[in-house]
Amino acid sequence: MRDVFPGYDVLNKRDTPSWNEQTRAVIERRLAITDEPRFFDAREWAVLKALCARIVPQPEGRASPVPVAAMVDHKALEDARDGFRHIDLPALGEAWRRGLAALDAEAQSADGASFDALAPERQDALIRAMEGGSLKHAAWGGMPCDLFFRMRVIPDVVKSYYAHPTAWSEIGFGGPASPRGYVRMDFDARDPWEAAEAKPGQENEALRENLRVGR
Amino acid sequence: MWDGEPRANRAAPDDPMRAPRARNGRAPDVFRLGAWTPMREYPESEPVDFAIVGTGAGGGTLACRLAEAGFSVVAFDAGPYWRPLEDFASDEQEQTKLFWTDERIVDGENPLQLGANNSGKSVGGSTVHFAMVSLRFRPEWFKSRTLLGYGADWPLDWREMWDYYTEVEQALKIAGPVTYPWGPKRPRYPYREHELNAAAKVLARGAEALGISWAPTPLATVSAPRGASPPCVYRGFCTLGCSTNAKQSVLVTWLPRALRAGAEVRDLAMVGRIETDAAGLASGVHYHREGQWRFQKARNVVVAGYAIETPRLLLMSANERYPGGLANSSGLVGRYLTVQGNQACWGVMDEEIRSYKGPPSLAITEHWNYEDRGKDFFGGYSYMSQGPLPVLWAGVQAGARGLWGEALMDEMQRYNHSVGLKVVSEYMPQERNRVTLADEKDALGLPIARVTYSWCDNDKRVNRHALGFMRKALEAAGAREIWDQEDDTCHLNGTARMGDDPRTSVVNGDCRSWDIPNLWICDGSVFPTVGGANPSLTIQAIACRTADRIRALARRGDL
Ligand SMILES: Cc1cc2nc3c(=O)[nH]c(=O)nc-3n(C[C@H](O)[C@H](O)[C@H](O)COP(=O)(O)OP(=O)(O)OC[C@H]3O[C@@H](n4cnc5c(N)ncnc54)[C@H](O)[C@@H]3O)c2cc1C
Ligand code: SF4
């Protein structure tokens, strides 16, 4: 992953007119989520962490990685439903428990090891098989693996990651914007409180701009 | 805290999702921090003139207009009574609290994706998080069977609707262009059009290159101050609730008026059953509030819960006299659920677009709503510029495009260069698309809705046409690496359709049910067809008309 927005950290805007009190409170709660399970048991948690690391792989050596698995765990614990459920899927928590156990069982029967112990390429192969609907281990208990992938794994994991300020900084999103909002709306127009993109050869200019974003 | 931020602008101490706010003779003043506005209250034991279920585009508007006409009104909503200035964070995940996220079962060949994209659970209904696009229907759509050869005719005259559209546009101070390129003459929009963002200019470029008209979208967010509403600050979180009150939702327009006119709003009040009396007339509603089931007597009951909850409530209210559910002698309650296509074309541009700035759909073309030549399908479509925020955008890249792993992470870094066009297209009403009751129960023990949807050939043809055309437009505007998002739909309509014949419709043109004369349905469910335009202006126009009709019927002694 490239550092497209050098020096940009959306959290530097915390005390500017782009954030209001209720937003600060919400983000503080999110940042307080620690990397441990409260809903899943140890085995499920290990598989979930390995799965998240393949769906949204984070740069190596990131000082504080986004605790994606814990965010998914949080969703399951709170039983935060989506407003719809495919008729062939069980409810949120049950789908996750069964899906993680099934993925682990598939790893055991294909490679003789648990999912989290597999090499990344093997994990990806199993994920692709799940995506393609070809996993049929009894542990799925009749739950179609492709539906589980498309309607649970993908939305829950991906949306958790991109709900985190670290991800906003990584993609150059302006982040919370109330009450100040934005002024410059045209092509290639940037408000001083937005991320500056590093154009090749102009990384230093972008860095300078980005360090001023929270002022 | 930054200098100048009002001290009171902090998370509200009370939790509007746990305890009702509209009680003890007062309701939240949505415009002032911590302030209240007086609210009249009605005893449960005395019948009110109208008990209205749902306070969204249909119910909220009707509550206002009926109260202003002098009727006693109690409007119920299952959702909380928000104070936007205090309760709304600038955050996609937090604001899912505005959506109807209770479980619903989906199936069919093309199961709908509900939740965020479809329905709200708030005082003010889905307009609290809608995208504010405020369009009139093409006149011919009100007679599409007769004039265009598909669907069903509405029992309404477009010229009458034209006047009600004007009323709603004035009530919401719609910001739009001086001249609108399509359809019969309409009055000037009350407020000037909004500035275009880069995403909207891409739509304009593409349209001009292909030789079709486009326009700044008429929007229900003010472009200049209006009373206590400041002009829109282009923060771009519109579909997650507007924290400035620039958005002219039902919560900040019709409902304050309704309260002033003596209506009562009951928040966190889920209606589970409509009661009928020995004569077979509606006699009131059973509702759950503050931990217990209660009963409000009423002379008339209006159902306005949107196209899933409305049929659900009518079906749940089945009793000995009406074993198939209320207002259902035609068997059509829950049938003809009709959504709109919401496919999109996405690409990347060399320029930075940053489409997260400004309301998401600042430019529109209704060309294919008004041009019938060159179509291999019935119906029409409009398409609009887009402004997905990161969680939604990642969901699209991963869900619709199938990206994950490094491919997803890399693509997401091009967020600021991404651009897209999204359609609102006309799907055909089909009897087989429907809402029924599932065996599964919700937290209150009520059966949850099962929503079945399949596209017909015409739906697939309109999808193809729209995707093909939008792709050309994006290309012409300079986008690269264009791809199609094929899976999305939006807006829910048609599960209690209006018509001229009790055998083929649930309500008449006055939104009055054929079977039970004091039971009314006034929301998106009454649409017999959906057109290629977003529905809420039409829902509000119908509510205004219904109020006037009720007043006229009452004067005649026909209520
Ligand atoms: C993300 C999004 C964007 C949209 N953008 C646009 C747009 O740009 N333009 C446009 O025209 N339309 C848009 N829409 C659609 C528009 O919001 C709806 O069509 C419109 O609000 C429907 O009006 P309604 O009165 O039928 O229902 P709603 O506005 O949804 O109101 C129904 C209310 O009834 C309540 N309710 C339901 N059942 C019960 C019960 N049993 N007891 C108590 N209360 C109950 C619900 O809580 C809800 O508040 C959008 C919708 C969404 C979700
Ligand atoms: S862009 Fe305008 S309408 Fe949308 S949320 Fe912001 S202030 Fe409200």
XYZ file of C-alpha atoms in Angstrom, chain B residues 295-493:
199
model
C -54.725 1.374 23.347
C -55.684 4.653 21.695
C -59.268 5.103 20.593
C -59.777 6.778 17.224
C -62.552 7.685 14.805
C -60.181 7.140 11.893
C -56.935 5.237 11.564
C -54.304 6.110 8.957
C -51.520 3.651 8.186
C -48.342 5.356 6.955
C -45.523 2.971 7.862
C -43.977 2.707 4.359
C -44.372 -0.159 1.941
C -43.152 -2.959 4.227
C -44.504 -1.985 7.633
C -47.857 -0.841 6.242
C -48.855 -4.227 4.814
C -47.251 -5.931 7.800
C -49.523 -4.005 10.176
C -52.622 -4.598 8.043
C -51.864 -8.313 7.891
C -51.026 -8.524 11.614
C -54.387 -6.949 12.406
C -56.304 -9.894 10.970
C -59.272 -10.848 13.149
C -62.362 -13.001 12.950
C -64.187 -10.578 10.740
C -61.173 -9.901 8.522
C -59.238 -13.184 8.559
C -57.007 -12.155 5.632
C -55.996 -8.886 7.269
C -57.582 -5.441 7.157
C -58.526 -3.752 3.864
C -57.630 -6.945 2.074
C -60.777 -8.174 0.328
C -58.892 -7.820 -2.960
C -56.088 -10.019 -1.606
C -53.661 -7.329 -2.726
C -52.343 -6.074 0.617
C -48.615 -6.754 0.447
C -48.675 -7.492 -3.275
C -47.208 -5.432 -6.115
C -44.260 -4.359 -4.008
C -42.372 -2.226 -6.510
C -38.849 -0.915 -5.979
C -36.736 1.108 -8.344
C -33.525 0.076 -10.024
C -30.453 1.676 -8.489
C -27.647 0.336 -10.681
C -24.545 2.440 -11.137
C -21.504 2.907 -13.327
C -18.298 3.821 -11.561
C -14.900 4.865 -12.829
C -11.811 6.868 -11.951
C -10.761 10.280 -13.208
C -7.335 11.911 -13.452
C -8.702 14.878 -11.560
C -9.542 14.774 -7.889
C -13.292 14.539 -7.454
C -13.724 14.169 -3.676
C -17.388 13.387 -4.086
C -17.861 13.259 -0.310
C -18.375 17.016 -0.423
C -21.885 18.377 -0.833
C -25.224 16.592 -1.090
C -24.670 13.308 -2.908
C -26.783 13.984 -5.990
C -26.260 17.566 -7.123
C -26.876 16.939 -10.826
C -29.484 14.908 -12.646
C -30.748 14.002 -16.066
C -34.327 12.943 -16.580
C -33.780 12.555 -20.305
C -34.892 8.926 -20.382
C -37.960 9.680 -18.319
C -39.320 11.948 -21.016
C -37.846 10.458 -24.209
C -39.658 7.316 -25.360
C -37.827 6.769 -28.642
C -34.859 4.447 -28.637
C -36.060 2.298 -25.745
C -36.410 -1.471 -25.741
C -38.325 -1.386 -22.470
C -41.415 0.144 -20.861
C -40.941 2.918 -18.321
C -38.149 5.388 -17.778
C -35.193 6.356 -15.664
C -33.258 9.293 -14.358
C -29.672 9.179 -13.259
C -27.743 11.304 -10.804
C -24.236 12.051 -9.616
C -23.119 10.271 -6.449
C -21.188 10.873 -3.258
C -20.651 7.640 -1.320
C -18.825 7.947 2.012
C -16.059 5.414 2.826
C -18.054 2.687 4.578
C -20.662 2.668 1.841
C -18.005 2.909 -0.865
C -15.976 0.025 0.552
C -19.178 -2.000 0.754
C -19.798 -1.352 -2.941
C -16.248 -2.188 -4.001
C -16.255 -5.366 -1.943
C -19.886 -6.381 -2.277
C -20.824 -5.433 -5.829
C -17.401 -5.560 -7.454
C -16.040 -8.445 -5.419
C -12.761 -6.854 -4.350
C -11.002 -7.980 -1.183
C -7.439 -8.206 0.079
C -4.776 -5.987 -1.482
C -7.001 -5.282 -4.476
C -9.592 -3.687 -2.211
C -7.075 -1.701 -0.186
C -5.444 -0.325 -3.344
C -8.716 0.548 -4.986
C -9.911 2.345 -1.867
C -6.890 4.624 -2.070
C -8.335 5.987 -5.292
C -11.446 7.094 -3.419
C -10.844 10.775 -4.144
C -10.601 10.115 -7.873
C -13.650 7.862 -8.089
C -16.854 9.014 -9.699
C -20.142 7.470 -10.619
C -23.620 7.802 -12.038
C -26.546 6.042 -10.438
C -29.949 5.377 -11.854
C -33.410 5.583 -10.353
C -35.340 3.449 -12.782
C -38.868 2.295 -13.176
C -39.488 -1.340 -12.348
C -42.738 -2.972 -13.299
C -45.395 -3.679 -10.711
C -45.684 -7.475 -10.382
C -48.194 -9.250 -8.225
C -45.639 -11.893 -7.178
C -43.345 -9.338 -5.530
C -44.729 -9.069 -2.072
C -44.616 -8.651 1.669
C -45.921 -11.488 3.824
C -45.578 -12.426 7.480
C -42.773 -14.803 8.462
C -43.030 -17.308 11.294
C -40.206 -15.589 13.132
C -41.184 -12.967 15.739
C -39.605 -9.650 16.700
C -38.749 -8.466 20.217
C -42.383 -7.519 20.841
C -43.601 -10.906 19.682
C -44.927 -9.589 16.371
C -44.336 -11.628 13.212
C -41.555 -10.100 11.099
C -41.955 -9.230 7.440
C -40.811 -11.479 4.650
C -40.010 -9.575 1.473
C -39.920 -11.455 -1.806
C -38.542 -9.880 -4.974
C -37.732 -10.982 -8.512
C -36.973 -8.879 -11.554
C -39.047 -9.373 -14.695
C -37.616 -9.196 -18.220
C -38.558 -5.546 -18.527
C -36.667 -4.745 -15.308
C -33.603 -6.470 -16.725
C -33.928 -4.541 -19.980
C -34.136 -1.191 -18.213
C -31.070 -2.168 -16.159
C -29.142 -2.928 -19.344
C -30.208 0.231 -21.124
C -29.361 2.458 -18.177
C -25.995 0.827 -17.507
C -25.062 1.052 -21.178
C -26.011 4.692 -21.409
C -24.348 5.751 -18.163
C -21.171 3.998 -19.228
C -21.087 6.039 -22.426
C -21.712 9.204 -20.435
C -18.912 8.456 -17.972
C -16.527 7.631 -20.798
C -17.406 10.833 -22.577
C -16.716 12.728 -19.361
C -13.206 11.298 -19.201
C -13.542 8.453 -16.695
C -11.449 5.303 -17.034
C -11.717 1.718 -15.757
C -15.477 1.883 -15.744
C -17.400 -0.934 -14.111
C -21.056 -1.705 -13.480
C -22.722 -2.092 -10.110
C -25.589 -4.338 -11.022
C -27.141 -5.337 -7.741
C -28.740 -2.316 -6.166
C -32.344 -1.188 -5.819
C -33.978 1.655 -3.914
C -37.316 2.977 -2.661
C -40.237 0.797 -1.630
C -43.674 1.313 -3.036
